[in-house]
Amino acid sequence: MFRFENIAAFNYLWLIPAIIVIGFFFDRRSRKQMQEAIGSRLYPFLSSSVSSKKRKIKTTLQVLAVFFFVLALARPQMGESQQEVKSEGVEIIFAVDVSESMMAEDVKPSRLAQAKVELSRLIDLMPGNKVGVVAFAGSAALLSPLTNDPGAIKMYLESLEPSSVSSQGTNFTDALKTAKEAFERGGVSTDEVVKVTRVILIASDGEDHEQGALDEAQKMAKEGIRIFTLAYGTEKGGAIPVRDGMGFLKGYKKDRQGQTVLTTVKGDALRALAEAGQGSFYFATFGGDQTKLLVEDIGKLERTQFDSTVATQYEERFQTFLLIGIILALLELFLGERRAGFRFWKGRYEVPPS
């Protein structure tokens, strides 16, 4: 079977008539300018050394070179083979804390912004997995069901804001329950034969957590759902900025007594949650090694085959057309325009060209 992979490349064939028209236009204009400069009687004598036949050959070589370059760009393919491609990985839910405390700037540009960057980086480091996104604070909401489309996941991560949920606070229990529902609705069906490795990755500063999260984590661990946690922020803490609709800083959040609220990371709470969920706890540092460690730990888990597809592969044949185009272009480059055997006139004597 013969086919072209890149049909759009044939749009460049307009260069061929353009070369012909432009060449004709400039040749005619230069001839007219020379006739005006030296006179119509002297022009035929001075231009007699130029071979119009060779000029036509050079134009033909240019046209053919462009034609074969376009054919090579269209990627001609011949022959085909079929190969089974298997998709394997684990099902992961990113549960991201979008409470107001995650807007603190004790890490730059903010805790939430850092989490977005690190989680997007995780997507690139863990290809083949099915990933979903849950936003949580005082309540939880599923933003993206499980999918193996990394572009879609990054888009949902980038959209995370405190307004992604209806109430503030930090309720880990709701986040865990929402993540579990996402597995049940969009994940691979499990039975006595099929076992799916499932992971909930919680990215949070751990503040103001509700009771009952540890019991829920232990229950999920017995069902085969592992819980990993990433802590964002510093123990020193930072103020929560308040911005206007244009994003300009108006001040910092204050309590009822008018004092600036300082929010600190609660690593112990996140560590306990990971231990209850038979996972691991990581203290996030921007550009640190914790991301690689997390990838290694998840990589040790048993991978599940999600689906398999048959991919058809074609053998590329563009190399031949590209080589022909290069040869024609080189021939055009080295081909002169002088007539063969022409003798220049110098004074009273004719001499061969040097």
Short mmCIF file of C-alpha atoms in Angstrom, two decimals:
data_model
loop_
_atom_site.label_atom_id
_atom_site.label_comp_id
_atom_site.label_asym_id
_atom_site.label_seq_id
_atom_site.Cartn_x
_atom_site.Cartn_y
_atom_site.Cartn_z
CA MET A 1 0.00 0.00 0.00
CA PHE A 2 1.35 3.42 -1.00
CA ARG A 3 0.22 6.53 0.88
CA PHE A 4 1.24 10.04 1.89
CA GLU A 5 1.26 10.77 5.63
CA ASN A 6 1.36 14.57 5.31
CA ILE A 7 -1.10 15.50 2.55
CA ALA A 8 -0.99 19.17 3.61
CA ALA A 9 2.58 19.39 2.25
CA PHE A 10 1.20 19.51 -1.29
CA ASN A 11 0.02 23.05 -0.54
CA TYR A 12 3.64 24.09 -1.13
CA LEU A 13 3.37 23.15 -4.81
CA TRP A 14 2.31 26.76 -5.42
CA LEU A 15 6.04 27.53 -5.24
CA ILE A 16 6.51 25.93 -8.67
CA PRO A 17 4.41 28.41 -10.69
CA ALA A 18 5.79 31.18 -8.46
CA ILE A 19 9.36 30.27 -9.46
CA ILE A 20 8.43 30.27 -13.15
CA VAL A 21 6.56 33.59 -13.01
CA ILE A 22 9.17 35.36 -10.87
CA GLY A 23 12.01 34.06 -13.05
CA PHE A 24 10.27 35.27 -16.22
CA PHE A 25 9.50 38.66 -14.63
CA PHE A 26 13.06 39.36 -13.43
CA ASP A 27 14.61 38.14 -16.69
CA ARG A 28 12.39 40.47 -18.69
CA ARG A 29 12.98 43.40 -16.34
CA SER A 30 16.79 42.98 -16.35
CA ARG A 31 16.81 42.77 -20.16
CA LYS A 32 14.78 45.97 -20.40
CA GLN A 33 17.02 47.80 -17.90
CA MET A 34 20.18 46.79 -19.78
CA GLN A 35 18.70 47.91 -23.10
CA GLU A 36 17.86 51.28 -21.57
CA ALA A 37 21.36 51.57 -20.07
CA ILE A 38 23.53 50.53 -23.05
CA GLY A 39 21.13 50.86 -25.98
CA SER A 40 19.19 48.35 -28.01
CA ARG A 41 21.91 48.14 -30.72
CA LEU A 42 24.73 47.21 -28.32
CA TYR A 43 22.67 44.93 -26.06
CA PRO A 44 22.52 41.87 -28.41
CA PHE A 45 26.32 41.94 -28.78
CA LEU A 46 27.07 42.20 -25.03
CA SER A 47 24.45 39.62 -24.04
CA SER A 48 25.43 37.08 -26.67
CA SER A 49 27.58 35.16 -24.14
CA VAL A 50 24.49 34.20 -22.12
CA SER A 51 22.84 30.93 -23.09
CA SER A 52 19.05 31.13 -22.94
CA LYS A 53 18.94 27.35 -23.18
CA LYS A 54 21.00 26.95 -20.00
CA ARG A 55 18.78 29.46 -18.22
CA LYS A 56 15.74 27.38 -19.11
CA ILE A 57 17.53 24.23 -17.87
CA LYS A 58 18.37 25.96 -14.55
CA THR A 59 14.73 26.97 -14.12
CA THR A 60 13.61 23.42 -14.89
CA LEU A 61 16.06 22.04 -12.32
CA GLN A 62 14.75 24.49 -9.72
CA VAL A 63 11.17 23.42 -10.39
CA LEU A 64 12.02 19.71 -10.21
CA ALA A 65 14.04 20.19 -6.99
CA VAL A 66 11.11 21.95 -5.31
CA PHE A 67 8.74 19.24 -6.57
CA PHE A 68 10.80 16.42 -5.05
CA PHE A 69 11.30 18.38 -1.79
CA VAL A 70 7.52 18.71 -1.50
CA LEU A 71 7.12 14.98 -2.15
CA ALA A 72 9.64 14.24 0.61
CA LEU A 73 7.81 16.61 2.98
CA ALA A 74 4.55 14.77 2.24
CA ARG A 75 6.22 11.65 3.70
CA PRO A 76 5.45 8.92 1.14
CA GLN A 77 5.05 5.53 2.83
CA MET A 78 4.91 2.03 1.40
CA GLY A 79 4.30 -1.27 3.15
CA GLU A 80 2.63 -1.71 6.50
CA SER A 81 2.87 -3.75 9.67
CA GLN A 82 0.57 -4.07 12.67
CA GLN A 83 1.68 -3.98 16.29
CA GLU A 84 -0.32 -4.34 19.49
CA VAL A 85 0.12 -1.37 21.83
CA LYS A 86 -0.78 -1.97 25.47
CA SER A 87 -1.69 0.82 27.90
CA GLU A 88 -0.53 0.01 31.43
CA GLY A 89 -0.36 2.04 34.62
CA VAL A 90 -2.23 2.88 37.81
CA GLU A 91 -5.32 4.97 38.52
CA ILE A 92 -4.44 8.18 40.36
CA ILE A 93 -6.62 10.94 41.77
CA PHE A 94 -4.92 14.28 42.46
CA ALA A 95 -6.79 15.72 45.47
CA VAL A 96 -5.65 19.34 45.60
CA ASP A 97 -6.32 21.64 48.53
CA VAL A 98 -7.71 24.96 47.26
CA SER A 99 -8.45 26.52 50.63
CA GLU A 100 -7.47 30.16 51.18
CA SER A 101 -4.43 29.12 53.20
CA MET A 102 -2.97 27.60 50.00
CA MET A 103 -2.71 31.14 48.62
CA ALA A 104 -0.05 32.01 51.23
CA GLU A 105 3.20 33.17 49.67
CA ASP A 106 5.71 31.70 52.14
CA VAL A 107 6.75 29.68 49.08
CA LYS A 108 6.85 31.56 45.80
CA PRO A 109 4.74 32.35 43.94
CA SER A 110 2.25 30.67 46.31
CA ARG A 111 1.55 27.25 47.79
CA LEU A 112 -1.19 26.52 45.27
CA ALA A 113 0.86 27.78 42.32
CA GLN A 114 3.75 25.56 43.38
CA ALA A 115 1.41 22.58 43.67
CA LYS A 116 0.11 23.19 40.13
CA VAL A 117 3.64 23.20 38.70
CA GLU A 118 4.77 20.11 40.60
CA LEU A 119 1.66 18.09 39.76
CA SER A 120 1.93 19.03 36.08
CA ARG A 121 5.52 17.83 36.21
CA LEU A 122 4.31 14.54 37.71
CA ILE A 123 2.04 14.04 34.69
CA ASP A 124 5.09 14.14 32.40
CA LEU A 125 7.11 11.82 34.66
CA MET A 126 4.35 9.19 34.91
CA PRO A 127 3.04 8.52 31.39
CA GLY A 128 0.47 5.80 30.82
CA ASN A 129 -1.48 6.31 34.03
CA LYS A 130 -5.13 7.31 34.32
CA VAL A 131 -5.39 10.53 36.31
CA GLY A 132 -8.30 12.50 37.72
CA VAL A 133 -8.48 15.81 39.63
CA VAL A 134 -10.45 16.60 42.79
CA ALA A 135 -10.48 20.08 44.30
CA PHE A 136 -11.27 20.33 48.00
CA ALA A 137 -11.42 22.71 50.92
CA GLY A 138 -14.43 22.67 53.26
CA SER A 139 -16.15 20.62 50.53
CA ALA A 140 -14.86 18.60 47.58
CA ALA A 141 -15.65 18.57 43.86
CA LEU A 142 -14.55 16.27 41.04
CA LEU A 143 -13.14 18.48 38.28
CA SER A 144 -11.82 15.80 35.94
CA PRO A 145 -12.76 12.11 35.84
CA LEU A 146 -10.05 9.54 35.24
CA THR A 147 -8.39 10.01 31.87
CA ASN A 148 -5.10 9.21 30.18
CA ASP A 149 -5.07 12.58 28.36
CA PRO A 150 -2.21 14.57 29.97
CA GLY A 151 -3.22 17.81 28.24
CA ALA A 152 -6.70 17.72 29.77
CA ILE A 153 -5.33 17.03 33.27
CA LYS A 154 -2.89 19.94 33.03
CA MET A 155 -5.72 22.22 31.94
CA TYR A 156 -7.80 21.28 35.00
CA LEU A 157 -4.80 21.71 37.29
CA GLU A 158 -4.16 25.18 35.91
CA SER A 159 -7.78 26.18 36.58
CA LEU A 160 -7.60 25.39 40.31
CA GLU A 161 -8.56 28.35 42.51
CA PRO A 162 -10.22 28.79 45.94
CA SER A 163 -13.46 29.42 44.02
CA SER A 164 -13.34 25.86 42.63
CA VAL A 165 -15.29 24.65 45.69
CA SER A 166 -18.35 26.00 47.49
CA SER A 167 -17.00 26.27 51.05
CA GLN A 168 -13.67 26.94 52.74
CA GLY A 169 -11.78 24.95 55.37
CA THR A 170 -9.84 21.71 54.89
CA ASN A 171 -11.98 18.59 54.93
CA PHE A 172 -9.84 15.57 54.03
CA THR A 173 -12.73 13.17 54.60
CA ASP A 174 -14.83 14.69 51.83
CA ALA A 175 -11.81 14.72 49.54
CA LEU A 176 -11.17 11.00 50.12
CA LYS A 177 -14.82 10.06 49.61
CA THR A 178 -15.06 12.10 46.39
CA ALA A 179 -11.88 10.47 45.07
CA LYS A 180 -13.24 7.02 45.87
CA GLU A 181 -16.46 7.79 44.00
CA ALA A 182 -14.36 8.89 41.00
CA PHE A 183 -12.64 5.47 41.00
CA GLU A 184 -15.96 3.68 41.12
CA ARG A 185 -17.56 5.74 38.34
CA GLY A 186 -14.67 6.13 35.88
CA GLY A 187 -12.11 3.48 36.74
CA VAL A 188 -11.57 -0.07 35.53
CA SER A 189 -14.14 -2.49 36.95
CA THR A 190 -12.60 -4.84 39.50
CA ASP A 191 -13.51 -8.41 40.33
CA GLU A 192 -11.82 -11.57 41.59
CA VAL A 193 -9.69 -11.70 38.45
CA VAL A 194 -9.00 -8.02 37.67
CA LYS A 195 -7.22 -5.99 40.35
CA VAL A 196 -6.53 -2.31 39.82
CA THR A 197 -3.88 -0.34 41.71
CA ARG A 198 -5.41 2.93 42.89
CA VAL A 199 -3.67 5.92 44.44
CA ILE A 200 -4.93 9.15 45.98
CA LEU A 201 -2.33 11.90 46.05
CA ILE A 202 -3.26 14.71 48.45
CA ALA A 203 -1.52 18.06 47.90
CA SER A 204 -2.21 20.33 50.88
CA ASP A 205 -0.75 22.44 53.68
CA GLY A 206 -2.62 20.27 56.20
CA GLU A 207 -4.33 23.12 58.05
CA ASP A 208 -7.65 22.89 59.91
CA HIS A 209 -8.29 19.26 59.05
CA GLU A 210 -11.58 17.70 60.11
CA GLN A 211 -11.87 14.57 62.27
CA GLY A 212 -12.52 11.18 60.71
CA ALA A 213 -9.99 11.41 57.88
CA LEU A 214 -7.64 8.82 59.44
CA ASP A 215 -10.44 6.29 59.83
CA GLU A 216 -11.49 6.84 56.22
CA ALA A 217 -7.86 6.42 55.05
CA GLN A 218 -7.49 3.14 56.95
CA LYS A 219 -10.73 1.86 55.46
CA MET A 220 -9.58 2.70 51.95
CA ALA A 221 -6.20 1.06 52.50
CA LYS A 222 -7.98 -2.21 53.29
CA GLU A 223 -9.80 -1.86 49.97
CA GLY A 224 -6.50 -1.45 48.10
CA ILE A 225 -6.46 2.33 47.73
CA ARG A 226 -3.08 3.82 48.68
CA ILE A 227 -2.84 7.39 49.95
CA PHE A 228 0.21 9.60 49.38
CA THR A 229 0.51 13.16 50.69
CA LEU A 230 2.51 16.22 49.61
CA ALA A 231 2.90 19.11 52.07
CA TYR A 232 3.18 22.66 50.70
CA GLY A 233 4.31 25.62 52.76
CA THR A 234 6.82 26.32 55.53
CA GLU A 235 6.76 25.84 59.28
CA LYS A 236 7.43 29.57 59.65
CA GLY A 237 4.22 30.22 57.73
CA GLY A 238 2.98 33.22 55.81
CA ALA A 239 0.10 35.68 55.52
CA ILE A 240 -2.86 35.06 53.22
CA PRO A 241 -3.03 37.83 50.59
CA VAL A 242 -6.34 39.49 49.71
CA ARG A 243 -6.56 40.70 46.12
CA ASP A 244 -9.12 42.67 44.14
CA GLY A 245 -10.82 41.56 40.94
CA MET A 246 -7.82 42.70 38.88
CA GLY A 247 -5.40 40.68 40.97
CA PHE A 248 -3.82 43.64 42.77
CA LEU A 249 -2.89 43.20 46.44
CA LYS A 250 -5.33 44.92 48.81
CA GLY A 251 -3.89 43.61 52.06
CA TYR A 252 -3.77 40.41 54.10
CA LYS A 253 -6.48 38.34 55.76
CA LYS A 254 -7.14 39.29 59.39
CA ASP A 255 -8.92 37.59 62.25
CA ARG A 256 -11.79 39.02 64.31
CA GLN A 257 -9.33 40.92 66.49
CA GLY A 258 -7.82 42.62 63.44
CA GLN A 259 -4.59 40.65 63.58
CA THR A 260 -2.97 39.33 60.40
CA VAL A 261 -3.59 35.58 60.05
CA LEU A 262 -0.43 33.50 59.70
CA THR A 263 -0.87 30.04 58.20
CA THR A 264 1.71 27.31 58.75
CA VAL A 265 2.08 23.90 57.20
CA LYS A 266 0.86 20.94 59.28
CA GLY A 267 3.20 18.19 58.14
CA ASP A 268 2.36 15.88 61.03
CA ALA A 269 -1.29 15.68 60.00
CA LEU A 270 -0.39 14.82 56.40
CA ARG A 271 2.21 12.28 57.53
CA ALA A 272 -0.35 10.53 59.73
CA LEU A 273 -2.82 10.47 56.84
CA ALA A 274 -0.24 8.84 54.55
CA GLU A 275 0.66 6.25 57.18
CA ALA A 276 -3.01 5.37 57.66
CA GLY A 277 -3.38 5.00 53.89
CA GLN A 278 -0.25 2.81 53.58
CA GLY A 279 1.43 5.42 51.41
CA SER A 280 4.23 7.94 51.81
CA PHE A 281 4.55 11.54 52.95
CA TYR A 282 6.66 14.15 51.17
CA PHE A 283 7.53 17.70 52.13
CA ALA A 284 7.40 19.61 48.86
CA THR A 285 10.22 21.94 47.91
CA PHE A 286 10.12 23.78 44.59
CA GLY A 287 12.19 21.84 42.04
CA GLY A 288 13.26 19.39 44.75
CA ASP A 289 13.82 15.64 44.62
CA GLN A 290 10.53 14.78 46.32
CA THR A 291 8.83 14.56 42.92
CA LYS A 292 11.29 11.93 41.70
CA LEU A 293 10.95 10.00 44.97
CA LEU A 294 7.16 10.04 44.62
CA VAL A 295 7.41 8.77 41.02
CA GLU A 296 9.74 5.97 42.15
CA ASP A 297 7.38 4.91 44.95
CA ILE A 298 4.32 4.89 42.69
CA GLY A 299 6.36 3.09 40.02
CA LYS A 300 6.93 0.22 42.45
CA LEU A 301 3.20 -0.45 42.65
CA GLU A 302 1.65 -3.13 40.46
CA ARG A 303 0.59 -1.78 37.08
CA THR A 304 -2.71 -2.62 35.46
CA GLN A 305 -3.38 -3.11 31.76
CA PHE A 306 -6.13 -0.63 30.88
CA ASP A 307 -6.60 -1.45 27.21
CA SER A 308 -4.75 -2.54 24.09
CA THR A 309 -4.96 -1.25 20.56
CA VAL A 310 -3.54 -2.41 17.25
CA ALA A 311 -1.36 0.27 15.67
CA THR A 312 -0.53 0.18 11.96
CA GLN A 313 3.00 1.26 11.11
CA TYR A 314 4.15 2.27 7.63
CA GLU A 315 7.67 2.26 6.23
CA GLU A 316 8.94 5.74 5.34
CA ARG A 317 10.11 6.34 1.75
CA PHE A 318 10.80 10.08 1.83
CA GLN A 319 14.58 9.59 1.82
CA THR A 320 14.69 8.75 -1.92
CA PHE A 321 12.72 11.85 -2.93
CA LEU A 322 14.79 14.04 -0.63
CA LEU A 323 18.05 12.74 -2.16
CA ILE A 324 16.79 13.38 -5.70
CA GLY A 325 15.79 16.92 -4.72
CA ILE A 326 19.25 17.63 -3.24
CA ILE A 327 21.01 16.30 -6.36
CA LEU A 328 18.84 18.47 -8.65
CA ALA A 329 19.46 21.53 -6.47
CA LEU A 330 23.23 20.98 -6.59
CA LEU A 331 23.14 20.55 -10.39
CA GLU A 332 21.25 23.84 -10.70
CA LEU A 333 23.75 25.55 -8.40
CA PHE A 334 26.84 24.50 -10.37
CA LEU A 335 25.37 24.92 -13.85
CA GLY A 336 26.55 28.18 -15.43
CA GLU A 337 24.74 30.43 -17.89
CA ARG A 338 27.57 30.97 -20.42
CA ARG A 339 27.49 29.47 -23.87
CA ALA A 340 29.92 26.63 -24.52
CA GLY A 341 32.94 27.72 -26.60
CA PHE A 342 32.02 31.42 -26.52
CA ARG A 343 34.95 33.82 -27.18
CA PHE A 344 35.09 37.29 -25.63
CA TRP A 345 35.96 40.29 -27.82
CA LYS A 346 38.75 42.48 -26.49
CA GLY A 347 39.75 45.20 -28.87
CA ARG A 348 40.81 43.74 -32.26
CA TYR A 349 41.15 40.14 -31.02
CA GLU A 350 38.82 37.44 -29.69
CA VAL A 351 40.04 35.49 -26.66
CA PRO A 352 38.51 32.45 -24.96
CA PRO A 353 36.92 33.12 -21.52
CA SER A 354 39.35 32.58 -18.62
#
